[in-house]
Structures are given as C-alpha cells and as structure tokens.
Short mmCIF file of N, CA and C in Angstrom, two decimals:
data_model
loop_
_atom_site.label_atom_id
_atom_site.label_comp_id
_atom_site.label_asym_id
_atom_site.label_seq_id
_atom_site.Cartn_x
_atom_site.Cartn_y
_atom_site.Cartn_z
N MET Z 1 211.32 -120.58 287.37
CA MET Z 1 210.11 -119.61 287.13
C MET Z 1 209.50 -119.23 288.37
N ALA Z 2 209.89 -119.83 289.63
CA ALA Z 2 209.65 -119.58 291.00
C ALA Z 2 209.78 -118.04 291.13
N GLU Z 3 211.01 -117.76 290.37
CA GLU Z 3 211.92 -116.27 290.92
C GLU Z 3 210.61 -115.08 290.24
N ILE Z 4 210.28 -115.54 289.10
CA ILE Z 4 209.45 -114.62 288.44
C ILE Z 4 208.43 -114.35 289.05
N LEU Z 5 207.56 -115.39 289.51
CA LEU Z 5 206.18 -115.30 290.19
C LEU Z 5 206.44 -114.62 291.70
N ALA Z 6 207.38 -115.22 292.28
CA ALA Z 6 207.76 -114.71 293.56
C ALA Z 6 207.81 -113.22 293.84
N ARG Z 7 208.30 -112.50 292.98
CA ARG Z 7 208.61 -111.05 292.87
C ARG Z 7 207.24 -110.67 292.86
N HIS Z 8 206.35 -111.11 292.25
CA HIS Z 8 204.85 -110.40 292.01
C HIS Z 8 203.82 -110.97 293.21
N ALA Z 9 204.21 -112.11 293.77
CA ALA Z 9 203.46 -112.76 294.85
C ALA Z 9 202.61 -111.73 295.92
N ALA Z 10 203.62 -111.02 296.73
CA ALA Z 10 203.07 -110.33 297.64
C ALA Z 10 201.78 -109.39 297.53
N GLN Z 11 202.20 -108.45 296.15
CA GLN Z 11 201.18 -107.69 295.80
C GLN Z 11 200.02 -108.36 295.38
N PHE Z 12 199.93 -109.55 294.59
CA PHE Z 12 198.62 -110.29 294.43
C PHE Z 12 198.01 -110.76 295.75
N LEU Z 13 198.75 -111.27 296.44
CA LEU Z 13 197.99 -111.76 297.62
C LEU Z 13 197.27 -110.48 298.47
N VAL Z 14 198.23 -109.43 298.75
CA VAL Z 14 197.49 -108.06 299.40
C VAL Z 14 196.43 -107.71 298.50
N ALA Z 15 196.28 -107.69 297.41
CA ALA Z 15 195.06 -107.55 296.41
C ALA Z 15 194.05 -108.52 296.64
N ASN Z 16 194.50 -109.56 296.91
CA ASN Z 16 193.34 -110.68 296.81
C ASN Z 16 193.35 -111.39 298.27
N PRO Z 17 192.65 -110.70 299.24
CA PRO Z 17 192.94 -111.03 300.65
C PRO Z 17 192.28 -112.76 300.85
N GLY Z 18 191.30 -113.39 299.90
CA GLY Z 18 190.83 -114.49 300.33
C GLY Z 18 191.53 -115.52 299.44
N LEU Z 19 192.39 -115.32 298.90
CA LEU Z 19 193.21 -116.36 298.09
C LEU Z 19 194.40 -116.79 298.92
N THR Z 20 194.92 -118.07 298.63
CA THR Z 20 196.14 -118.53 299.13
C THR Z 20 196.78 -119.04 297.88
N LEU Z 21 198.10 -118.88 298.00
CA LEU Z 21 198.99 -119.61 296.67
C LEU Z 21 200.06 -120.82 297.29
N GLN Z 22 199.74 -121.48 296.93
CA GLN Z 22 201.01 -122.87 297.29
C GLN Z 22 202.04 -122.98 296.09
N PHE Z 23 203.13 -122.58 296.20
CA PHE Z 23 204.02 -123.07 295.35
C PHE Z 23 204.85 -124.48 295.65
N MET Z 24 204.86 -125.17 294.53
CA MET Z 24 205.56 -126.63 294.59
C MET Z 24 206.48 -126.41 293.54
N THR Z 25 207.83 -126.61 293.76
CA THR Z 25 208.85 -126.45 292.74
C THR Z 25 209.56 -127.59 292.86
N SER Z 26 209.56 -128.17 291.27
CA SER Z 26 210.32 -129.57 291.09
C SER Z 26 210.79 -129.70 289.56
N ASP Z 27 211.63 -130.47 289.27
CA ASP Z 27 212.24 -130.84 288.29
C ASP Z 27 211.37 -131.55 287.53
N GLU Z 28 210.40 -132.14 288.18
CA GLU Z 28 209.44 -133.21 287.52
C GLU Z 28 208.18 -132.46 287.21
N ASN Z 29 207.58 -133.23 286.46
CA ASN Z 29 206.25 -132.37 285.91
C ASN Z 29 205.14 -133.00 286.71
N VAL Z 30 204.53 -132.18 286.83
CA VAL Z 30 203.01 -132.18 287.81
C VAL Z 30 202.08 -133.12 287.01
N ASN Z 31 201.65 -134.27 287.87
CA ASN Z 31 200.56 -134.84 287.34
C ASN Z 31 198.99 -134.37 287.45
N PHE Z 32 198.66 -133.89 286.48
CA PHE Z 32 197.14 -133.17 286.58
C PHE Z 32 196.06 -134.48 286.57
N SER Z 33 196.16 -135.36 286.08
CA SER Z 33 195.15 -136.54 286.14
C SER Z 33 195.10 -137.04 287.65
N ARG Z 34 196.30 -136.80 288.49
CA ARG Z 34 196.20 -137.22 290.20
C ARG Z 34 195.97 -136.14 290.98
N TRP Z 35 195.70 -134.87 290.15
CA TRP Z 35 195.06 -133.84 290.82
C TRP Z 35 196.17 -133.19 291.76
N GLU Z 36 197.42 -133.06 291.11
CA GLU Z 36 198.39 -132.76 292.15
C GLU Z 36 198.64 -131.27 292.13
N ALA Z 37 198.04 -130.61 291.34
CA ALA Z 37 198.10 -129.05 291.09
C ALA Z 37 196.55 -128.63 290.36
N ASP Z 38 196.37 -127.45 290.61
CA ASP Z 38 195.53 -126.69 289.59
C ASP Z 38 196.16 -126.27 288.70
N LEU Z 39 197.36 -125.61 288.62
CA LEU Z 39 197.74 -125.11 287.28
C LEU Z 39 199.29 -125.20 287.60
N ALA Z 40 200.38 -125.04 286.22
CA ALA Z 40 201.58 -125.60 286.40
C ALA Z 40 202.28 -124.46 285.41
N VAL Z 41 203.31 -124.21 285.71
CA VAL Z 41 204.49 -123.28 284.52
C VAL Z 41 205.28 -124.48 284.39
N ARG Z 42 205.39 -124.52 283.05
CA ARG Z 42 206.37 -125.41 282.34
C ARG Z 42 207.10 -125.08 281.47
N LEU Z 43 208.39 -125.31 281.50
CA LEU Z 43 209.78 -124.94 280.44
C LEU Z 43 209.48 -125.84 279.27
N ARG Z 44 208.56 -126.68 279.07
CA ARG Z 44 208.31 -127.34 277.85
C ARG Z 44 207.05 -127.55 277.81
N LYS Z 45 206.51 -127.44 276.55
CA LYS Z 45 205.01 -127.52 276.00
C LYS Z 45 204.74 -129.27 275.97
N PRO Z 46 203.71 -129.55 276.86
CA PRO Z 46 203.43 -130.86 277.01
C PRO Z 46 203.02 -131.26 275.37
N ASP Z 47 203.10 -132.69 275.35
CA ASP Z 47 202.74 -133.11 274.02
C ASP Z 47 201.28 -133.43 274.12
N ARG Z 48 200.55 -134.09 275.33
CA ARG Z 48 199.20 -134.41 275.19
C ARG Z 48 198.76 -134.02 276.79
N GLY Z 49 197.50 -133.82 276.98
CA GLY Z 49 197.04 -134.07 278.42
C GLY Z 49 195.48 -133.19 278.47
N ASP Z 50 194.71 -133.49 279.32
CA ASP Z 50 193.57 -133.00 279.40
C ASP Z 50 193.50 -131.60 280.45
N PHE Z 51 194.21 -130.65 279.66
CA PHE Z 51 194.16 -129.23 280.43
C PHE Z 51 194.54 -128.30 279.45
N THR Z 52 194.31 -126.85 279.73
CA THR Z 52 194.82 -125.82 278.66
C THR Z 52 196.07 -125.39 278.88
N ILE Z 53 196.43 -124.97 277.60
CA ILE Z 53 198.06 -124.76 277.51
C ILE Z 53 198.06 -123.52 277.06
N THR Z 54 198.67 -122.32 277.71
CA THR Z 54 198.99 -121.34 276.94
C THR Z 54 200.49 -120.78 277.18
N LYS Z 55 200.93 -120.14 276.05
CA LYS Z 55 202.45 -120.01 276.20
C LYS Z 55 202.40 -118.44 276.80
N LEU Z 56 203.37 -118.22 277.72
CA LEU Z 56 203.50 -117.60 278.67
C LEU Z 56 204.44 -116.46 278.16
N ALA Z 57 205.50 -117.02 277.83
CA ALA Z 57 206.89 -116.13 277.38
C ALA Z 57 207.75 -116.92 276.51
N ASP Z 58 208.42 -116.09 275.77
CA ASP Z 58 209.97 -116.53 275.36
C ASP Z 58 211.18 -115.77 276.01
N ILE Z 59 211.65 -116.67 277.05
CA ILE Z 59 212.63 -116.24 277.94
C ILE Z 59 214.11 -115.72 277.25
N ARG Z 60 214.83 -114.85 277.12
CA ARG Z 60 216.10 -114.79 276.77
C ARG Z 60 217.17 -115.29 277.75
N LEU Z 61 218.11 -115.88 276.87
CA LEU Z 61 218.96 -116.76 277.53
C LEU Z 61 220.29 -116.11 277.47
N TYR Z 62 221.36 -116.18 278.35
CA TYR Z 62 222.57 -115.33 278.23
C TYR Z 62 223.83 -116.57 278.70
N LEU Z 63 224.51 -116.59 277.86
CA LEU Z 63 226.00 -117.54 278.04
C LEU Z 63 226.98 -116.54 279.00
N PHE Z 64 227.36 -116.39 280.13
CA PHE Z 64 228.29 -116.03 280.84
C PHE Z 64 229.41 -116.67 281.12
N GLU Z 65 230.65 -115.71 280.81
CA GLU Z 65 232.09 -116.34 280.91
C GLU Z 65 233.08 -115.31 281.77
N PRO Z 66 234.06 -115.52 282.58
CA PRO Z 66 234.61 -114.64 283.05
C PRO Z 66 235.79 -113.97 281.99
N VAL Z 67 235.58 -112.61 282.50
CA VAL Z 67 236.30 -112.11 281.79
C VAL Z 67 237.80 -112.20 281.73
N ALA Z 68 238.51 -112.48 283.14
CA ALA Z 68 239.57 -112.93 283.15
C ALA Z 68 239.59 -113.90 284.28
N MET Z 69 240.47 -114.94 284.17
CA MET Z 69 240.98 -116.01 284.94
C MET Z 69 242.06 -115.25 286.32
N ARG Z 70 241.80 -115.73 287.32
CA ARG Z 70 242.90 -115.28 288.41
C ARG Z 70 244.23 -115.91 288.21
N ASP Z 71 244.52 -117.01 287.53
CA ASP Z 71 245.57 -117.47 287.22
C ASP Z 71 245.47 -117.87 285.73
N PRO Z 72 246.53 -117.38 284.71
CA PRO Z 72 246.06 -117.55 283.36
C PRO Z 72 246.13 -118.98 282.84
N ASP Z 73 246.64 -120.03 283.71
CA ASP Z 73 246.73 -121.22 283.42
C ASP Z 73 245.21 -122.01 283.72
N ASP Z 74 244.48 -121.19 284.54
CA ASP Z 74 243.15 -121.97 284.69
C ASP Z 74 242.22 -122.05 283.79
N ARG Z 75 241.39 -122.77 283.79
CA ARG Z 75 240.25 -122.89 282.61
C ARG Z 75 238.95 -122.64 283.65
N PRO Z 76 237.86 -122.03 283.31
CA PRO Z 76 236.92 -122.04 283.83
C PRO Z 76 235.94 -123.28 284.00
N VAL Z 77 235.18 -123.60 285.04
CA VAL Z 77 234.42 -124.49 285.15
C VAL Z 77 233.07 -124.33 284.34
N VAL Z 78 232.83 -125.43 284.01
CA VAL Z 78 231.63 -125.41 282.74
C VAL Z 78 230.56 -125.88 283.28
N CYS Z 79 229.44 -125.37 283.60
CA CYS Z 79 228.12 -125.77 284.11
C CYS Z 79 227.33 -126.19 283.25
N CYS Z 80 226.89 -127.36 283.24
CA CYS Z 80 225.80 -127.82 282.35
C CYS Z 80 224.80 -128.37 283.04
N TYR Z 81 223.75 -128.70 282.16
CA TYR Z 81 222.40 -129.16 282.74
C TYR Z 81 222.55 -130.97 282.72
N PRO Z 82 221.80 -131.41 283.30
CA PRO Z 82 221.58 -132.91 283.17
C PRO Z 82 221.08 -133.46 282.03
N GLU Z 83 221.58 -134.58 281.77
CA GLU Z 83 221.29 -135.22 280.38
C GLU Z 83 219.77 -135.26 280.18
N ASP Z 84 218.83 -135.48 281.11
CA ASP Z 84 217.37 -135.32 280.56
C ASP Z 84 217.01 -133.93 280.33
N LEU Z 85 217.91 -132.83 280.21
CA LEU Z 85 217.43 -131.80 279.57
C LEU Z 85 218.47 -131.22 278.60
N ASP Z 86 218.96 -132.46 277.79
CA ASP Z 86 219.40 -132.31 276.46
C ASP Z 86 218.60 -131.60 275.45
N HIS Z 87 217.57 -131.49 275.48
CA HIS Z 87 216.46 -131.02 274.52
C HIS Z 87 216.43 -129.43 274.85
N THR Z 88 217.11 -128.98 275.78
CA THR Z 88 216.84 -127.72 276.22
C THR Z 88 217.64 -126.66 275.34
N PRO Z 89 217.06 -125.38 274.73
CA PRO Z 89 218.21 -124.56 274.23
C PRO Z 89 219.43 -124.27 274.73
N GLU Z 90 219.31 -124.16 276.25
CA GLU Z 90 220.71 -124.00 276.99
C GLU Z 90 221.59 -125.04 276.94
N SER Z 91 221.09 -126.51 277.04
CA SER Z 91 222.29 -127.80 276.64
C SER Z 91 222.42 -127.59 275.20
N ARG Z 92 221.62 -127.44 274.58
CA ARG Z 92 222.08 -127.57 272.92
C ARG Z 92 222.91 -126.42 272.42
N TYR Z 93 223.06 -125.34 273.20
CA TYR Z 93 224.09 -124.40 272.88
C TYR Z 93 225.19 -124.64 273.39
N LEU Z 94 225.32 -125.42 274.71
CA LEU Z 94 226.62 -125.65 275.20
C LEU Z 94 227.18 -126.97 274.26
N MET Z 95 226.20 -127.90 273.76
CA MET Z 95 226.78 -128.96 273.15
C MET Z 95 227.54 -128.20 271.59
N ALA Z 96 226.79 -127.34 270.89
CA ALA Z 96 226.93 -126.88 269.61
C ALA Z 96 228.43 -126.04 269.78
N ARG Z 97 228.89 -125.42 270.92
CA ARG Z 97 229.93 -124.80 271.32
C ARG Z 97 230.96 -125.89 271.83
N ARG Z 98 230.78 -127.25 272.17
CA ARG Z 98 231.77 -128.24 272.70
C ARG Z 98 232.11 -127.92 273.97
N LEU Z 99 231.25 -127.08 274.76
CA LEU Z 99 231.47 -127.08 276.09
C LEU Z 99 230.56 -128.18 277.02
N HIS Z 100 229.67 -128.76 276.40
CA HIS Z 100 229.05 -129.61 277.09
C HIS Z 100 229.73 -130.81 277.93
N ALA Z 101 230.67 -131.13 276.84
CA ALA Z 101 231.40 -132.45 277.14
C ALA Z 101 232.65 -132.09 278.23
N GLN Z 102 232.85 -130.72 278.50
CA GLN Z 102 233.70 -130.40 279.32
C GLN Z 102 232.99 -129.96 280.84
N GLY Z 103 231.81 -130.23 280.83
CA GLY Z 103 230.89 -129.92 281.86
C GLY Z 103 231.45 -130.67 283.12
N ARG Z 104 231.71 -129.98 284.31
CA ARG Z 104 232.07 -130.42 285.59
C ARG Z 104 231.33 -129.97 286.75
N CYS Z 105 230.45 -129.17 286.49
CA CYS Z 105 229.17 -129.02 287.19
C CYS Z 105 227.94 -129.40 286.56
N ILE Z 106 227.24 -130.41 286.96
CA ILE Z 106 226.02 -131.03 286.31
C ILE Z 106 224.82 -130.63 287.19
N THR Z 107 224.01 -129.80 287.04
CA THR Z 107 222.94 -129.57 287.89
C THR Z 107 221.69 -128.87 287.14
N GLY Z 108 220.53 -129.05 287.80
CA GLY Z 108 219.30 -128.32 286.99
C GLY Z 108 219.01 -127.25 287.88
N ASN Z 109 219.77 -126.94 288.87
CA ASN Z 109 219.29 -125.98 289.98
C ASN Z 109 220.01 -124.57 289.53
N LEU Z 110 219.19 -123.81 288.85
CA LEU Z 110 219.89 -122.50 288.68
C LEU Z 110 220.57 -121.42 289.53
N ARG Z 111 220.25 -121.83 290.78
CA ARG Z 111 220.94 -120.94 291.84
C ARG Z 111 222.46 -121.40 291.77
N ILE Z 112 222.40 -122.99 291.64
CA ILE Z 112 224.05 -123.13 291.69
C ILE Z 112 224.58 -122.75 290.30
N VAL Z 113 224.20 -122.70 289.51
CA VAL Z 113 224.79 -122.43 288.12
C VAL Z 113 225.18 -120.69 288.39
N HIS Z 114 224.08 -120.07 289.07
CA HIS Z 114 224.22 -118.68 288.99
C HIS Z 114 225.33 -118.59 290.37
N GLY Z 115 225.60 -119.08 291.07
CA GLY Z 115 226.64 -119.17 292.21
C GLY Z 115 227.75 -119.14 291.73
N LEU Z 116 228.18 -120.32 291.03
CA LEU Z 116 229.45 -120.64 290.32
C LEU Z 116 229.70 -119.55 289.32
N ILE Z 117 228.93 -119.03 288.51
CA ILE Z 117 229.40 -117.87 287.75
C ILE Z 117 229.78 -116.76 288.40
N LYS Z 118 229.04 -116.24 289.37
CA LYS Z 118 229.51 -115.22 290.14
C LYS Z 118 230.77 -115.08 290.77
N THR Z 119 231.23 -116.13 291.08
CA THR Z 119 232.75 -116.18 291.69
C THR Z 119 233.64 -115.95 290.32
N HIS Z 120 233.40 -115.72 289.03
CA HIS Z 120 234.28 -115.44 288.01
C HIS Z 120 235.23 -116.52 287.69
N ARG Z 121 234.71 -117.66 287.89
CA ARG Z 121 235.49 -119.05 287.58
C ARG Z 121 234.55 -119.88 287.12
N ALA Z 122 233.67 -119.43 286.57
CA ALA Z 122 232.63 -120.43 285.79
C ALA Z 122 232.34 -120.09 284.52
N VAL Z 123 231.52 -120.80 283.63
CA VAL Z 123 230.90 -120.69 282.36
C VAL Z 123 229.59 -121.10 282.39
N GLY Z 124 228.51 -120.67 282.03
CA GLY Z 124 227.24 -121.28 282.07
C GLY Z 124 225.97 -120.54 281.24
N VAL Z 125 225.02 -121.14 281.01
CA VAL Z 125 223.76 -120.46 280.49
C VAL Z 125 222.83 -120.39 281.50
N LEU Z 126 222.20 -119.03 281.46
CA LEU Z 126 221.18 -118.73 282.40
C LEU Z 126 220.13 -118.05 281.90
N PRO Z 127 218.90 -118.03 282.30
CA PRO Z 127 217.76 -117.21 281.91
C PRO Z 127 217.62 -116.11 282.30
N GLU Z 128 217.31 -114.84 281.55
CA GLU Z 128 217.43 -113.56 282.27
C GLU Z 128 216.88 -113.26 283.53
N SER Z 129 215.62 -114.25 283.76
CA SER Z 129 214.87 -114.01 284.92
C SER Z 129 215.65 -114.33 286.16
N VAL Z 130 216.76 -114.76 286.08
CA VAL Z 130 217.59 -115.14 287.38
C VAL Z 130 219.25 -114.28 287.15
N CYS Z 131 219.51 -113.80 286.11
CA CYS Z 131 220.86 -113.15 286.21
C CYS Z 131 221.02 -111.41 286.00
N ALA Z 132 219.91 -110.66 286.28
CA ALA Z 132 220.34 -109.53 286.25
C ALA Z 132 221.45 -108.90 286.69
N ASP Z 133 221.90 -109.38 288.09
CA ASP Z 133 222.98 -108.95 288.72
C ASP Z 133 224.29 -109.38 288.04
N LEU Z 134 224.24 -110.42 287.53
CA LEU Z 134 225.37 -110.90 286.66
C LEU Z 134 225.49 -110.02 285.08
N LEU Z 135 224.38 -109.43 284.78
CA LEU Z 135 224.48 -108.78 283.57
C LEU Z 135 225.33 -107.40 283.75
N SER Z 136 225.35 -106.99 285.05
CA SER Z 136 226.24 -105.60 285.07
C SER Z 136 227.28 -105.96 285.91
N ASP Z 137 227.87 -107.04 285.94
CA ASP Z 137 228.97 -107.49 286.55
C ASP Z 137 230.22 -107.37 285.60
N PRO Z 138 231.05 -106.28 286.16
CA PRO Z 138 232.25 -106.03 285.02
C PRO Z 138 233.21 -107.04 284.80
N GLY Z 139 233.13 -108.35 285.76
CA GLY Z 139 234.04 -109.44 285.68
C GLY Z 139 233.47 -110.34 284.91
N LEU Z 140 232.55 -110.07 284.32
CA LEU Z 140 231.75 -111.22 283.50
C LEU Z 140 231.37 -110.67 281.96
N ARG Z 141 231.61 -111.48 280.99
CA ARG Z 141 231.06 -111.24 279.58
C ARG Z 141 229.72 -111.93 279.39
N ALA Z 142 228.93 -111.08 278.99
CA ALA Z 142 227.52 -112.05 279.09
C ALA Z 142 227.17 -112.06 277.57
N THR Z 143 226.73 -112.98 276.84
CA THR Z 143 226.25 -113.12 275.41
C THR Z 143 224.92 -113.34 275.45
N LEU Z 144 224.29 -112.65 274.62
CA LEU Z 144 222.83 -113.18 274.45
C LEU Z 144 222.74 -114.00 273.26
N LEU Z 145 222.12 -115.15 273.74
CA LEU Z 145 222.13 -116.33 272.67
C LEU Z 145 220.50 -115.86 271.88
N GLU Z 146 220.79 -116.63 270.59
CA GLU Z 146 219.61 -116.54 269.59
C GLU Z 146 218.36 -116.83 270.11
N SER Z 147 218.62 -118.24 270.48
CA SER Z 147 217.73 -119.27 270.91
C SER Z 147 217.05 -118.59 272.39
N ARG Z 148 215.85 -119.15 272.72
CA ARG Z 148 214.98 -118.55 273.71
C ARG Z 148 214.37 -119.71 274.42
N ARG Z 149 213.78 -119.76 275.59
CA ARG Z 149 213.40 -120.76 276.32
C ARG Z 149 211.91 -120.17 276.54
N ASP Z 150 211.17 -121.44 276.24
CA ASP Z 150 209.54 -120.89 276.44
C ASP Z 150 208.92 -121.42 277.63
N ALA Z 151 208.21 -120.76 278.34
CA ALA Z 151 207.44 -120.83 279.36
C ALA Z 151 205.93 -120.84 279.23
N TRP Z 152 205.36 -121.94 279.35
CA TRP Z 152 203.91 -122.30 279.50
C TRP Z 152 203.05 -122.56 280.75
N LEU Z 153 201.79 -122.28 280.48
CA LEU Z 153 201.02 -122.16 281.68
C LEU Z 153 199.88 -123.47 281.35
N LEU Z 154 199.72 -124.35 282.17
CA LEU Z 154 198.79 -125.18 282.18
C LEU Z 154 197.79 -125.37 283.21
N VAL Z 155 196.65 -125.30 282.84
CA VAL Z 155 195.49 -125.14 283.61
C VAL Z 155 194.56 -126.67 283.66
N GLN Z 156 194.00 -126.77 284.81
CA GLN Z 156 192.94 -127.58 284.82
C GLN Z 156 191.67 -127.27 284.10
N ASN Z 157 191.28 -127.98 283.07
CA ASN Z 157 189.93 -127.51 282.41
C ASN Z 157 188.83 -127.12 283.04
N HIS Z 158 188.59 -127.70 284.09
CA HIS Z 158 187.15 -127.22 285.09
C HIS Z 158 187.50 -125.95 285.62
N LEU Z 159 188.80 -125.34 285.63
CA LEU Z 159 188.79 -124.24 286.71
C LEU Z 159 188.87 -122.58 285.71
N LYS Z 160 188.55 -122.93 284.38
CA LYS Z 160 188.82 -121.82 283.33
C LYS Z 160 187.94 -120.83 283.83
N ARG Z 161 186.76 -120.93 284.19
CA ARG Z 161 185.71 -120.13 284.46
C ARG Z 161 185.31 -119.89 285.92
N ASP Z 162 186.38 -120.34 287.02
CA ASP Z 162 186.11 -120.19 288.38
C ASP Z 162 186.86 -118.93 288.57
N PRO Z 163 186.26 -118.00 289.30
CA PRO Z 163 186.67 -116.52 289.49
C PRO Z 163 187.96 -116.52 290.38
N ALA Z 164 188.29 -117.36 291.36
CA ALA Z 164 189.47 -117.44 291.98
C ALA Z 164 190.51 -117.93 291.07
N ALA Z 165 190.52 -119.08 290.25
CA ALA Z 165 191.30 -119.43 289.42
C ALA Z 165 191.61 -118.53 288.31
N ARG Z 166 190.35 -117.56 287.79
CA ARG Z 166 190.82 -116.76 286.74
C ARG Z 166 191.76 -115.63 287.32
N ALA Z 167 191.48 -115.30 288.59
CA ALA Z 167 192.65 -114.15 289.11
C ALA Z 167 193.95 -115.00 289.14
N VAL Z 168 194.22 -116.14 289.57
CA VAL Z 168 195.37 -116.56 289.56
C VAL Z 168 196.11 -116.52 288.07
N ILE Z 169 195.35 -117.16 287.02
CA ILE Z 169 195.93 -117.26 285.73
C ILE Z 169 196.21 -115.69 285.38
N ASP Z 170 195.44 -114.95 285.44
CA ASP Z 170 195.62 -113.45 285.01
C ASP Z 170 196.94 -112.95 285.53
N TRP Z 171 197.15 -113.24 286.86
CA TRP Z 171 198.30 -113.09 287.62
C TRP Z 171 199.39 -113.52 287.07
N VAL Z 172 199.50 -114.68 286.70
CA VAL Z 172 200.61 -115.57 286.30
C VAL Z 172 200.96 -114.85 284.87
N ARG Z 173 200.13 -114.78 283.96
CA ARG Z 173 200.21 -114.05 282.74
C ARG Z 173 200.84 -112.77 283.01
N ASP Z 174 200.36 -111.80 283.70
CA ASP Z 174 200.82 -110.54 284.03
C ASP Z 174 202.34 -110.54 284.53
N SER Z 175 202.50 -111.62 285.40
CA SER Z 175 203.73 -111.62 286.06
C SER Z 175 205.02 -111.96 284.57
N PHE Z 176 204.61 -112.81 283.77
CA PHE Z 176 205.34 -113.12 282.65
C PHE Z 176 205.44 -111.99 281.38
N SER Z 177 204.55 -111.27 281.79
CA SER Z 177 204.39 -110.16 280.30
C SER Z 177 205.52 -109.41 280.19
N ALA Z 178 206.28 -109.04 281.20
CA ALA Z 178 207.26 -108.06 280.94
C ALA Z 178 208.37 -108.84 280.21
N LEU Z 179 208.63 -110.25 280.41
CA LEU Z 179 209.57 -111.29 279.20
C LEU Z 179 209.32 -111.16 278.17
N SER Z 180 207.90 -111.35 278.07
CA SER Z 180 207.28 -111.38 276.69
C SER Z 180 207.50 -110.09 275.77
N ALA Z 181 207.36 -109.19 276.45
CA ALA Z 181 207.79 -107.59 275.59
C ALA Z 181 208.92 -107.48 275.23
N ARG Z 182 209.98 -108.34 275.10
CA ARG Z 182 211.37 -107.75 274.99
C ARG Z 182 211.77 -108.70 273.77
#
C-alpha cells in the first residue's frame, strides 16, 4: 500500500507545507492502544478496536505466468506468501490451483515476487497497484482474478475532527479512489 501513497505524497506535502508524513511499513499490525500510529492502512479488516474503520478499496489481483520458459523442461518458480497470510485471496487462489504446495519462494514482500515474475521464470499473484509494468510485458500472461483484496483505513477516534488529520485522511482516501473506481 506504500506504493499507492508514495505516488501521491509529494503533491500532498507541497500543498500542505505545515504537515509531515511519517511512513512506517511492516507486515505486523500497528498497535493503536500503544499510540504507535495516528492512522494505518491495513489489508485485513480488524475484528475489534477503539478506532474508526473505513474501507478504502477493492484492489484487483493478477496471476502472472511466463508465456514460455527458456528451456522446455524447466518449470517456473512458484512464489507464495507465508503461512500467516493463508487467509488472503492471493494465497487462497494459489491453494485452489494447487500451486501453493509447489511454492519455492515464500515471502510477504511484493517487491521480491515482482522481481521474480519479471525474470519470466516465476509464477505469482500480485495486486494491480504494483504490477503495471508486468501487465504490458509480452513475455508474461496476466490473468485477472475474480477475488479482490480489501484495503482499510484505521484512524484514532480522537483525530477524526482534527483539521490536519482530516487533511491526511482525505488524502489517503483520494489516493485509493482510483482503485475503487474499477
């Protein structure tokens, strides 16, 4: 999700010279009760918590496969996500296609999956927010999946009416709006 926000950050900061954005990226969930963040973007809706939750987008997912391998006897490397992400649409799709069991690259890092797919020697599922260049690559076959990935905005309740926080909240929503429109 950092890629989506990063594309819009410079314009937002230029338009709001009094604000500073601090990006913290992690596979772990931020702990709002310990004041680790004012707001967060998550890919899974929290079950509970003392914060405001807003759905930002349904993000399209693509399966990428090489059109042809260099050596006909080669099999593509299957990129899968770690076990703690088995609940995600990406992992569920790979499991349904019986690809998950063949996983030889296990990572939660989208840049690594992207890099392997770009070599035309790997198979993997990526969200559209990180794969525009792969969609136009003639050496790859991209299949749009029926399932999508949700993105959620979590905001500390006491900040909902704060003008600076409101500007950031609106900016985050605007940054994701193009994905929701599809």
